[in-house]
Structure formats: C-alpha cells, structure tokens
mmCIF file of C-alpha atoms and ligand atoms in Angstrom:
data_model
loop_
_atom_site.group_PDB
_atom_site.id
_atom_site.type_symbol
_atom_site.label_atom_id
_atom_site.label_comp_id
_atom_site.label_asym_id
_atom_site.label_seq_id
_atom_site.Cartn_x
_atom_site.Cartn_y
_atom_site.Cartn_z
ATOM 1 C CA MET D 222 0.090 0.014 0.009
ATOM 2 C CA SER D 223 1.594 3.366 -1.096
ATOM 3 C CA ASP D 224 1.544 6.648 0.703
ATOM 4 C CA ASN D 225 -1.601 7.860 -1.290
ATOM 5 C CA GLN D 226 -3.715 4.746 -0.515
ATOM 6 C CA VAL D 227 -5.473 3.599 2.680
ATOM 7 C CA VAL D 228 -7.964 1.110 3.594
ATOM 8 C CA TYR D 229 -11.107 2.424 5.075
ATOM 9 C CA ASN D 230 -14.068 0.095 6.055
ATOM 10 C CA GLY D 231 -12.785 -2.558 3.822
ATOM 11 C CA GLU D 232 -12.532 -0.053 0.790
ATOM 12 C CA THR D 233 -9.303 1.098 -0.755
ATOM 13 C CA ILE D 234 -9.217 4.757 -0.767
ATOM 14 C CA THR D 235 -6.785 6.392 -3.261
ATOM 15 C CA ARG D 236 -5.890 9.971 -3.104
ATOM 16 C CA GLY D 237 -6.887 11.793 -6.374
ATOM 17 C CA PRO D 238 -6.181 15.307 -7.652
ATOM 18 C CA LEU D 239 -5.966 18.442 -5.506
ATOM 19 C CA ALA D 240 -9.478 19.937 -5.371
ATOM 20 C CA TYR D 241 -8.545 22.978 -3.278
ATOM 21 C CA GLU D 242 -5.645 24.500 -1.280
ATOM 22 C CA GLY D 243 -6.710 26.707 1.511
ATOM 23 C CA LYS D 244 -4.473 28.509 4.079
ATOM 24 C CA ALA D 245 -4.077 25.463 6.434
ATOM 25 C CA LYS D 246 -5.191 22.403 4.513
ATOM 26 C CA GLN D 247 -5.042 20.766 1.110
ATOM 27 C CA VAL D 248 -8.167 19.003 -0.022
ATOM 28 C CA PHE D 249 -7.837 16.082 -2.381
ATOM 29 C CA GLU D 250 -10.468 14.165 -4.152
ATOM 30 C CA THR D 251 -10.430 10.365 -3.724
ATOM 31 C CA ASN D 252 -11.845 7.440 -5.863
ATOM 32 C CA ASP D 253 -14.950 7.568 -3.537
ATOM 33 C CA PRO D 254 -16.924 10.602 -4.569
ATOM 34 C CA ASP D 255 -18.417 10.971 -1.024
ATOM 35 C CA ILE D 256 -14.907 11.013 0.641
ATOM 36 C CA LEU D 257 -12.208 13.680 0.655
ATOM 37 C CA TRP D 258 -8.637 13.430 1.793
ATOM 38 C CA LEU D 259 -7.475 16.353 4.002
ATOM 39 C CA HIS D 260 -3.792 17.079 4.471
ATOM 40 C CA TYR D 261 -2.876 19.546 7.214
ATOM 41 C CA MET D 262 -0.044 21.857 6.157
ATOM 42 C CA ASP D 263 2.653 23.322 8.459
ATOM 43 C CA GLN D 264 1.722 26.772 7.192
ATOM 44 C CA VAL D 265 0.159 29.188 9.691
ATOM 45 C CA THR D 266 -1.416 32.418 8.667
ATOM 46 C CA ALA D 267 -2.822 35.500 10.382
ATOM 47 C CA LEU D 268 -4.810 38.503 9.216
ATOM 48 C CA ASN D 269 -6.598 36.245 6.680
ATOM 49 C CA GLY D 270 -3.544 35.158 4.915
ATOM 50 C CA LYS D 271 -1.481 38.431 4.929
ATOM 51 C CA VAL D 272 1.001 37.120 7.440
ATOM 52 C CA LYS D 273 2.385 33.612 6.731
ATOM 53 C CA GLU D 274 5.068 31.301 8.172
ATOM 54 C CA ASP D 275 5.978 27.666 8.325
ATOM 55 C CA PHE D 276 6.292 25.836 11.506
ATOM 56 C CA ALA D 277 7.418 22.262 10.917
ATOM 57 C CA GLY D 278 5.114 19.818 12.765
ATOM 58 C CA LYS D 279 2.213 22.280 13.037
ATOM 59 C CA GLY D 280 0.119 20.230 10.605
ATOM 60 C CA HIS D 281 0.596 17.186 12.643
ATOM 61 C CA PHE D 282 -0.588 18.823 15.913
ATOM 62 C CA ASN D 283 -3.739 20.285 14.231
ATOM 63 C CA ASN D 284 -4.540 16.961 12.509
ATOM 64 C CA ILE D 285 -4.227 14.933 15.729
ATOM 65 C CA ILE D 286 -6.042 17.372 17.897
ATOM 66 C CA SER D 287 -8.847 17.610 15.368
ATOM 67 C CA ASP D 288 -9.081 13.802 15.315
ATOM 68 C CA LEU D 289 -9.274 13.646 19.086
ATOM 69 C CA ILE D 290 -11.961 16.412 19.236
ATOM 70 C CA PHE D 291 -14.040 14.919 16.455
ATOM 71 C CA ALA D 292 -13.815 11.496 18.082
ATOM 72 C CA TYR D 293 -14.950 12.924 21.369
ATOM 73 C CA LEU D 294 -17.849 14.825 19.600
ATOM 74 C CA SER D 295 -19.071 11.490 18.130
ATOM 75 C CA HIS D 296 -19.603 10.284 21.660
ATOM 76 C CA GLN D 297 -21.688 13.385 22.413
ATOM 77 C CA GLY D 298 -23.892 12.497 19.433
ATOM 78 C CA ILE D 299 -22.757 15.449 17.225
ATOM 79 C CA ALA D 300 -23.001 14.699 13.504
ATOM 80 C CA HIS D 301 -19.673 15.602 11.685
ATOM 81 C CA HIS D 302 -17.630 14.883 8.639
ATOM 82 C CA TRP D 303 -14.513 13.208 10.212
ATOM 83 C CA LEU D 304 -14.135 9.523 9.274
ATOM 84 C CA THR D 305 -10.603 8.561 10.333
ATOM 85 C CA GLU D 306 -7.063 9.660 10.801
ATOM 86 C CA ILE D 307 -4.816 8.132 8.157
ATOM 87 C CA SER D 308 -1.397 9.507 9.068
ATOM 88 C CA GLU D 309 0.260 12.066 11.245
ATOM 89 C CA THR D 310 -0.954 14.905 9.009
ATOM 90 C CA ASP D 311 -3.844 13.405 6.977
ATOM 91 C CA GLN D 312 -7.425 12.378 7.513
ATOM 92 C CA LEU D 313 -10.512 11.186 5.540
ATOM 93 C CA VAL D 314 -13.649 13.148 5.885
ATOM 94 C CA ARG D 315 -17.163 13.068 4.257
ATOM 95 C CA ARG D 316 -17.545 15.497 1.371
ATOM 96 C CA VAL D 317 -20.019 18.214 2.047
ATOM 97 C CA GLU D 318 -21.144 21.364 0.299
ATOM 98 C CA ILE D 319 -19.573 23.955 2.730
ATOM 99 C CA ILE D 320 -21.942 26.617 3.932
ATOM 100 C CA PRO D 321 -19.683 29.796 3.515
ATOM 101 C CA LEU D 322 -20.267 30.901 7.080
ATOM 102 C CA GLU D 323 -17.805 30.925 9.955
ATOM 103 C CA VAL D 324 -19.911 30.314 13.119
ATOM 104 C CA VAL D 325 -18.097 31.825 16.029
ATOM 105 C CA THR D 326 -18.961 31.112 19.673
ATOM 106 C CA ARG D 327 -17.471 33.330 22.466
ATOM 107 C CA ASN D 328 -17.333 32.419 26.139
ATOM 108 C CA TYR D 329 -14.899 35.143 27.023
ATOM 109 C CA SER D 330 -13.986 38.415 25.317
ATOM 110 C CA ALA D 331 -10.968 38.365 23.035
ATOM 111 C CA GLY D 332 -9.754 39.508 19.622
ATOM 112 C CA HIS D 333 -12.185 41.466 17.531
ATOM 113 C CA PHE D 334 -14.861 41.423 20.222
ATOM 114 C CA VAL D 335 -12.534 43.394 22.411
ATOM 115 C CA SER D 336 -11.593 46.062 19.886
ATOM 116 C CA ARG D 337 -15.157 46.324 18.435
ATOM 117 C CA PHE D 338 -16.924 46.917 21.670
ATOM 118 C CA ASP D 339 -14.126 48.406 23.759
ATOM 119 C CA VAL D 340 -14.334 45.884 26.578
ATOM 120 C CA LYS D 341 -11.586 44.178 28.554
ATOM 121 C CA PRO D 342 -10.186 40.963 27.413
ATOM 122 C CA MET D 343 -11.135 37.737 29.121
ATOM 123 C CA MET D 344 -14.532 39.187 30.370
ATOM 124 C CA GLN D 345 -16.910 36.271 30.807
ATOM 125 C CA LEU D 346 -19.825 36.474 28.328
ATOM 126 C CA SER D 347 -22.997 35.223 29.662
ATOM 127 C CA PRO D 348 -24.973 34.218 27.842
ATOM 128 C CA ARG D 349 -22.212 33.038 25.394
ATOM 129 C CA VAL D 350 -22.065 35.023 22.130
ATOM 130 C CA GLN D 351 -22.657 33.533 18.763
ATOM 131 C CA GLU D 352 -21.601 35.359 15.498
ATOM 132 C CA LEU D 353 -21.597 34.744 11.912
ATOM 133 C CA TYR D 354 -18.938 35.898 9.293
ATOM 134 C CA TYR D 355 -19.254 35.401 5.607
ATOM 135 C CA LYS D 356 -16.434 33.056 4.589
ATOM 136 C CA SER D 357 -14.689 34.985 1.743
ATOM 137 C CA ASP D 358 -11.075 35.609 1.559
ATOM 138 C CA PRO D 359 -11.239 38.528 -0.915
ATOM 139 C CA LEU D 360 -13.770 40.304 1.383
ATOM 140 C CA ASP D 361 -11.772 39.409 4.525
ATOM 141 C CA ASP D 362 -14.527 37.385 6.035
ATOM 142 C CA PRO D 363 -16.934 40.205 6.815
ATOM 143 C CA PHE D 364 -19.356 40.122 9.831
ATOM 144 C CA MET D 365 -22.837 38.826 8.720
ATOM 145 C CA ASN D 366 -26.141 38.830 10.558
ATOM 146 C CA ASN D 367 -28.892 36.125 10.247
ATOM 147 C CA SER D 368 -31.094 38.276 7.869
ATOM 148 C CA GLN D 369 -28.207 38.952 5.541
ATOM 149 C CA ALA D 370 -27.484 35.259 5.387
ATOM 150 C CA LEU D 371 -31.102 34.490 4.729
ATOM 151 C CA SER D 372 -31.546 37.303 2.087
ATOM 152 C CA LEU D 373 -28.372 36.297 0.292
ATOM 153 C CA LYS D 374 -29.619 32.644 0.298
ATOM 154 C CA ILE D 375 -26.524 31.408 2.068
ATOM 155 C CA ALA D 376 -28.612 29.358 4.324
ATOM 156 C CA SER D 377 -32.287 28.911 5.212
ATOM 157 C CA GLN D 378 -33.848 29.691 8.474
ATOM 158 C CA ASP D 379 -34.051 26.073 9.463
ATOM 159 C CA GLU D 380 -30.400 25.689 8.576
ATOM 160 C CA LEU D 381 -29.347 28.658 10.624
ATOM 161 C CA ASP D 382 -31.349 27.284 13.567
ATOM 162 C CA GLN D 383 -29.599 23.965 13.213
ATOM 163 C CA VAL D 384 -26.211 25.491 12.989
ATOM 164 C CA PHE D 385 -26.578 27.625 16.056
ATOM 165 C CA ALA D 386 -28.060 24.744 18.017
ATOM 166 C CA MET D 387 -25.169 22.517 17.003
ATOM 167 C CA ALA D 388 -22.687 25.216 17.836
ATOM 168 C CA ASP D 389 -24.081 25.318 21.348
ATOM 169 C CA GLN D 390 -23.916 21.539 21.662
ATOM 170 C CA VAL D 391 -20.206 21.664 20.507
ATOM 171 C CA ASN D 392 -19.626 24.475 22.920
ATOM 172 C CA ASN D 393 -21.005 22.655 25.942
ATOM 173 C CA ALA D 394 -19.107 19.500 25.153
ATOM 174 C CA LEU D 395 -15.768 21.302 24.536
ATOM 175 C CA VAL D 396 -15.981 23.670 27.468
ATOM 176 C CA LYS D 397 -16.342 20.618 29.652
ATOM 177 C CA LEU D 398 -13.643 18.688 27.865
ATOM 178 C CA PHE D 399 -11.130 21.480 28.081
ATOM 179 C CA ASP D 400 -12.067 22.361 31.653
ATOM 180 C CA GLU D 401 -11.044 18.748 32.678
ATOM 181 C CA VAL D 402 -7.611 19.435 31.242
ATOM 182 C CA LYS D 403 -7.399 22.775 32.993
ATOM 183 C CA ILE D 404 -7.776 24.874 29.829
ATOM 184 C CA THR D 405 -10.374 27.655 29.274
ATOM 185 C CA LEU D 406 -12.103 27.697 25.873
ATOM 186 C CA VAL D 407 -12.304 31.330 25.174
ATOM 187 C CA ASP D 408 -13.755 31.178 21.639
ATOM 188 C CA PHE D 409 -13.784 29.096 18.534
ATOM 189 C CA LYS D 410 -14.922 28.924 14.925
ATOM 190 C CA LEU D 411 -16.901 26.251 13.278
ATOM 191 C CA GLU D 412 -17.859 25.539 9.713
ATOM 192 C CA PHE D 413 -20.917 23.347 8.600
ATOM 193 C CA GLY D 414 -21.714 21.653 5.427
ATOM 194 C CA ARG D 415 -24.648 19.982 3.697
ATOM 195 C CA LEU D 416 -24.639 16.258 2.745
ATOM 196 C CA LYS D 417 -26.369 15.322 -0.561
ATOM 197 C CA ASP D 418 -29.707 14.678 1.366
ATOM 198 C CA GLY D 419 -29.478 18.132 2.846
ATOM 199 C CA GLN D 420 -28.388 17.023 6.327
ATOM 200 C CA ILE D 421 -26.257 19.629 8.022
ATOM 201 C CA ILE D 422 -22.999 18.346 9.677
ATOM 202 C CA LEU D 423 -20.024 19.813 11.282
ATOM 203 C CA ALA D 424 -17.078 20.087 9.052
ATOM 204 C CA ASP D 425 -13.557 21.491 8.572
ATOM 205 C CA GLU D 426 -11.127 21.493 11.610
ATOM 206 C CA ILE D 427 -11.238 22.040 15.311
ATOM 207 C CA SER D 428 -7.743 22.947 16.387
ATOM 208 C CA PRO D 429 -5.720 25.628 18.050
ATOM 209 C CA ASP D 430 -5.785 27.451 14.778
ATOM 210 C CA THR D 431 -9.476 27.785 15.171
ATOM 211 C CA MET D 432 -9.958 28.119 18.955
ATOM 212 C CA ARG D 433 -8.582 30.290 21.649
ATOM 213 C CA LEU D 434 -7.346 28.274 24.539
ATOM 214 C CA VAL D 435 -5.872 29.668 27.754
ATOM 215 C CA ASP D 436 -4.016 27.628 30.352
ATOM 216 C CA GLN D 437 -5.957 27.970 33.657
ATOM 217 C CA ALA D 438 -2.670 27.728 35.802
ATOM 218 C CA THR D 439 -0.625 30.289 33.943
ATOM 219 C CA GLY D 440 -3.107 32.357 31.856
ATOM 220 C CA LYS D 441 -0.888 31.692 28.778
ATOM 221 C CA SER D 442 -2.347 31.265 25.334
ATOM 222 C CA LEU D 443 -2.107 27.773 23.797
ATOM 223 C CA ASP D 444 -3.269 28.639 20.448
ATOM 224 C CA LYS D 445 -2.661 30.723 17.343
ATOM 225 C CA ASP D 446 -2.637 34.024 19.294
ATOM 226 C CA VAL D 447 0.953 33.120 20.181
ATOM 227 C CA PHE D 448 1.619 33.668 16.484
ATOM 228 C CA ARG D 449 -0.733 36.597 15.910
ATOM 229 C CA LYS D 450 1.047 38.383 18.859
ATOM 230 C CA LYS D 451 4.427 37.278 18.003
ATOM 231 C CA GLU D 452 4.938 35.700 21.388
ATOM 232 C CA GLY D 453 7.238 32.929 20.495
ATOM 233 C CA ASP D 454 6.801 29.364 19.053
ATOM 234 C CA LEU D 455 3.146 28.444 18.824
ATOM 235 C CA ARG D 456 4.110 24.735 18.757
ATOM 236 C CA VAL D 457 4.863 24.794 22.448
ATOM 237 C CA GLY D 458 1.115 25.478 23.287
ATOM 238 C CA TYR D 459 -0.127 23.181 20.496
ATOM 239 C CA GLU D 460 1.882 20.226 21.770
ATOM 240 C CA ASP D 461 0.752 20.961 25.369
ATOM 241 C CA VAL D 462 -2.844 20.892 24.122
ATOM 242 C CA LEU D 463 -2.311 17.634 22.280
ATOM 243 C CA ASN D 464 -0.655 15.890 25.337
ATOM 244 C CA ARG D 465 -3.390 16.917 27.611
ATOM 245 C CA LEU D 466 -6.114 15.770 25.292
ATOM 246 C CA ARG D 467 -4.314 12.477 24.568
ATOM 247 C CA GLU D 468 -4.040 11.729 28.196
ATOM 248 C CA HIS D 469 -7.670 12.494 28.773
ATOM 249 C CA VAL D 470 -9.639 11.327 25.662
ATOM 250 C CA LYS D 471 -9.186 7.760 25.595
HETATM 251 N N1 ADP H 79 -15.933 17.918 4.531
HETATM 252 C C1 ADP H 79 -15.701 18.837 3.649
HETATM 253 N N2 ADP H 79 -16.133 18.854 2.426
HETATM 254 C C2 ADP H 79 -15.702 19.893 1.575
HETATM 255 N N3 ADP H 79 -14.934 20.967 1.905
HETATM 256 C C3 ADP H 79 -14.361 20.943 3.156
HETATM 257 C C4 ADP H 79 -14.711 20.003 4.177
HETATM 258 N N4 ADP H 79 -14.196 20.150 5.317
HETATM 259 C C5 ADP H 79 -13.539 21.448 5.143
HETATM 260 N N5 ADP H 79 -13.627 21.862 3.822
HETATM 261 C C6 ADP H 79 -13.090 23.075 3.267
HETATM 262 O O1 ADP H 79 -11.672 22.840 2.903
HETATM 263 C C7 ADP H 79 -11.004 24.056 2.745
HETATM 264 C C8 ADP H 79 -9.569 23.925 3.157
HETATM 265 O O2 ADP H 79 -9.333 24.319 4.458
HETATM 266 P P1 ADP H 79 -8.562 25.410 4.972
HETATM 267 O O3 ADP H 79 -7.128 25.354 4.545
HETATM 268 O O4 ADP H 79 -8.717 25.569 6.377
HETATM 269 O O5 ADP H 79 -9.022 26.733 4.120
HETATM 270 P P2 ADP H 79 -9.288 28.159 4.416
HETATM 271 O O6 ADP H 79 -8.091 28.898 3.889
HETATM 272 O O7 ADP H 79 -10.518 28.465 3.686
HETATM 273 O O8 ADP H 79 -9.470 28.456 5.892
HETATM 274 C C9 ADP H 79 -11.922 25.156 3.365
HETATM 275 O O9 ADP H 79 -12.368 25.902 2.433
HETATM 276 C C10 ADP H 79 -12.988 24.313 4.095
HETATM 277 O O10 ADP H 79 -14.219 24.948 4.128
HETATM 278 MG MG1 MG H 80 -9.478 27.175 7.518
#
C-alpha cells in the first residue's frame, strides 16, 4: 500500500487530484465521490493570509487534535464529517457542500470582540455570544447577521437554527472537555456543510488554529494567538494541548 492509499471500512481509498488548497489544508479528491482526503499543512497564517509562516510539525498537531476532538464529539452525538485519521498529517472526511459561514462562539471576550466593543479581554460572556462571518478571503470574512445570510440565500432559517443549536452543543461539550484538562475555551470557529440529502453536519477542523485556549494555571495562550501576537513558538502550546487531550480522551 503506497502513501496515497489507505483502507477504510474494507474499501481502498486512493488520493486523487488536489481539489482546493486553503490557508491551512489541502483538500484532495479520492476514488470515492463521497470521501475527501485532507492534508494538514505546516503553514500558519494570520490576518486572513496576509502574514504567513511555516512551522514544521504544526500540521501534525492540528490533525491529531482535530481527530481527538471529532472522536470525542461523536460520543456526544454530534454529526460531523470526520471519518478517520490516516497519518500524522492526513485524515479522511465526508464530502459536504460547505456553507460559506464561519460560526463563532465566544465564552470570554478576546480578539475582535474586544476592539469592536471596547471591553476588557477575558471578560466572561453570559450568555455566550454567537456570531456569523461570511467566509470569503477577498472580502476578509466580513461580519454577517442572520437576515443577511437569509436574504443572500446562504442558508435557510431552518439551517441557521440547526447550525446555532449544533454550535451550542459543541460549545457545551468542549467547554467541559477543556475544563477537565485545565484549559479555558475562550472562543472558537466552526464550519458546517450539507450532505447530498441536505443534512447539516459539522465540517472543517477544530484545532488551536480555530480556537482560543488559555492555560488555567498560567493564563498563557495555547493557540494561534501566540503567532498573531508574536509571542514565540506556537508549537509549544499546540503540543501541550495535544498531550493533555491525549491523556484525557481515551
Ligand atoms: N468535509 C468537507 N467537504 C468539503 N470541503 C471541506 C470539508 N471540510 C473542510 N472543507 C473546506 O476545505 C477548505 C480547506 O481548509 P483551509 O485550508 O482551512 O481553508 P481556508 O483557507 O478557507 O481556511 C476550506 O475551504 C473548508 O471549508
Ligand atoms: Mg481554515
């Protein structure tokens, strides 16, 4: 079996042509039209791709952390695209039609929320905040409200209801999981997609590239903020997150 083949559920899956290269992952077609092959790259970007750097091993951390989190979410009954890990940096997922919305949940103030509303960082947000951004690199992922998403036919009301309810389910599960490993889940971004029959499932990745995580003991960031704020090598935090989750999620 070569590097571009793997057996999944008794079926040989062969990596096909590159369908799309994003800022963090390469998406490959496979011989199965319902399955995509994701490769996590070492590249890290900030400011929507304007700042870019390579950190050897970063893709590995994000791949494995995503694997652990999706596996954990399976136990919580949350429908998602992740099928299996196939290597240190690669995974198989169910192909979806991505809804071009970034669904952000905030438990504490950070990032844009702090600058936009001029509030202190790490202020507990109760109830938690849910936000939508339109996923568009040329437009820099602008903020989008529900009526804009409806009017522009990006999602139906029923789909928006489902997406927000699922984001809450994920939030509840992840706040608990991270708390158990003494990490505060500050905020995170989710993407959702449609299967052929219209069912909405969670897609993309859940990793320190897409979450803000703070060590409860030291207050230190364990996520991409370390890169955004030029506070050193982000891999230190990513590895710490991976080790704590690995110990905990069995
Ligand atoms: N299950 C899936 N089916 C189809 N596309 C997906 C799936 N999961 C993630 N994607 C898409 O793969 C792309 C590659 O990921 P990434 O490098 O993170 O891109 P981006 O630069 O848009 O953040 C993203 O556009 C994401 O929406
Ligand atoms: Mg991405």
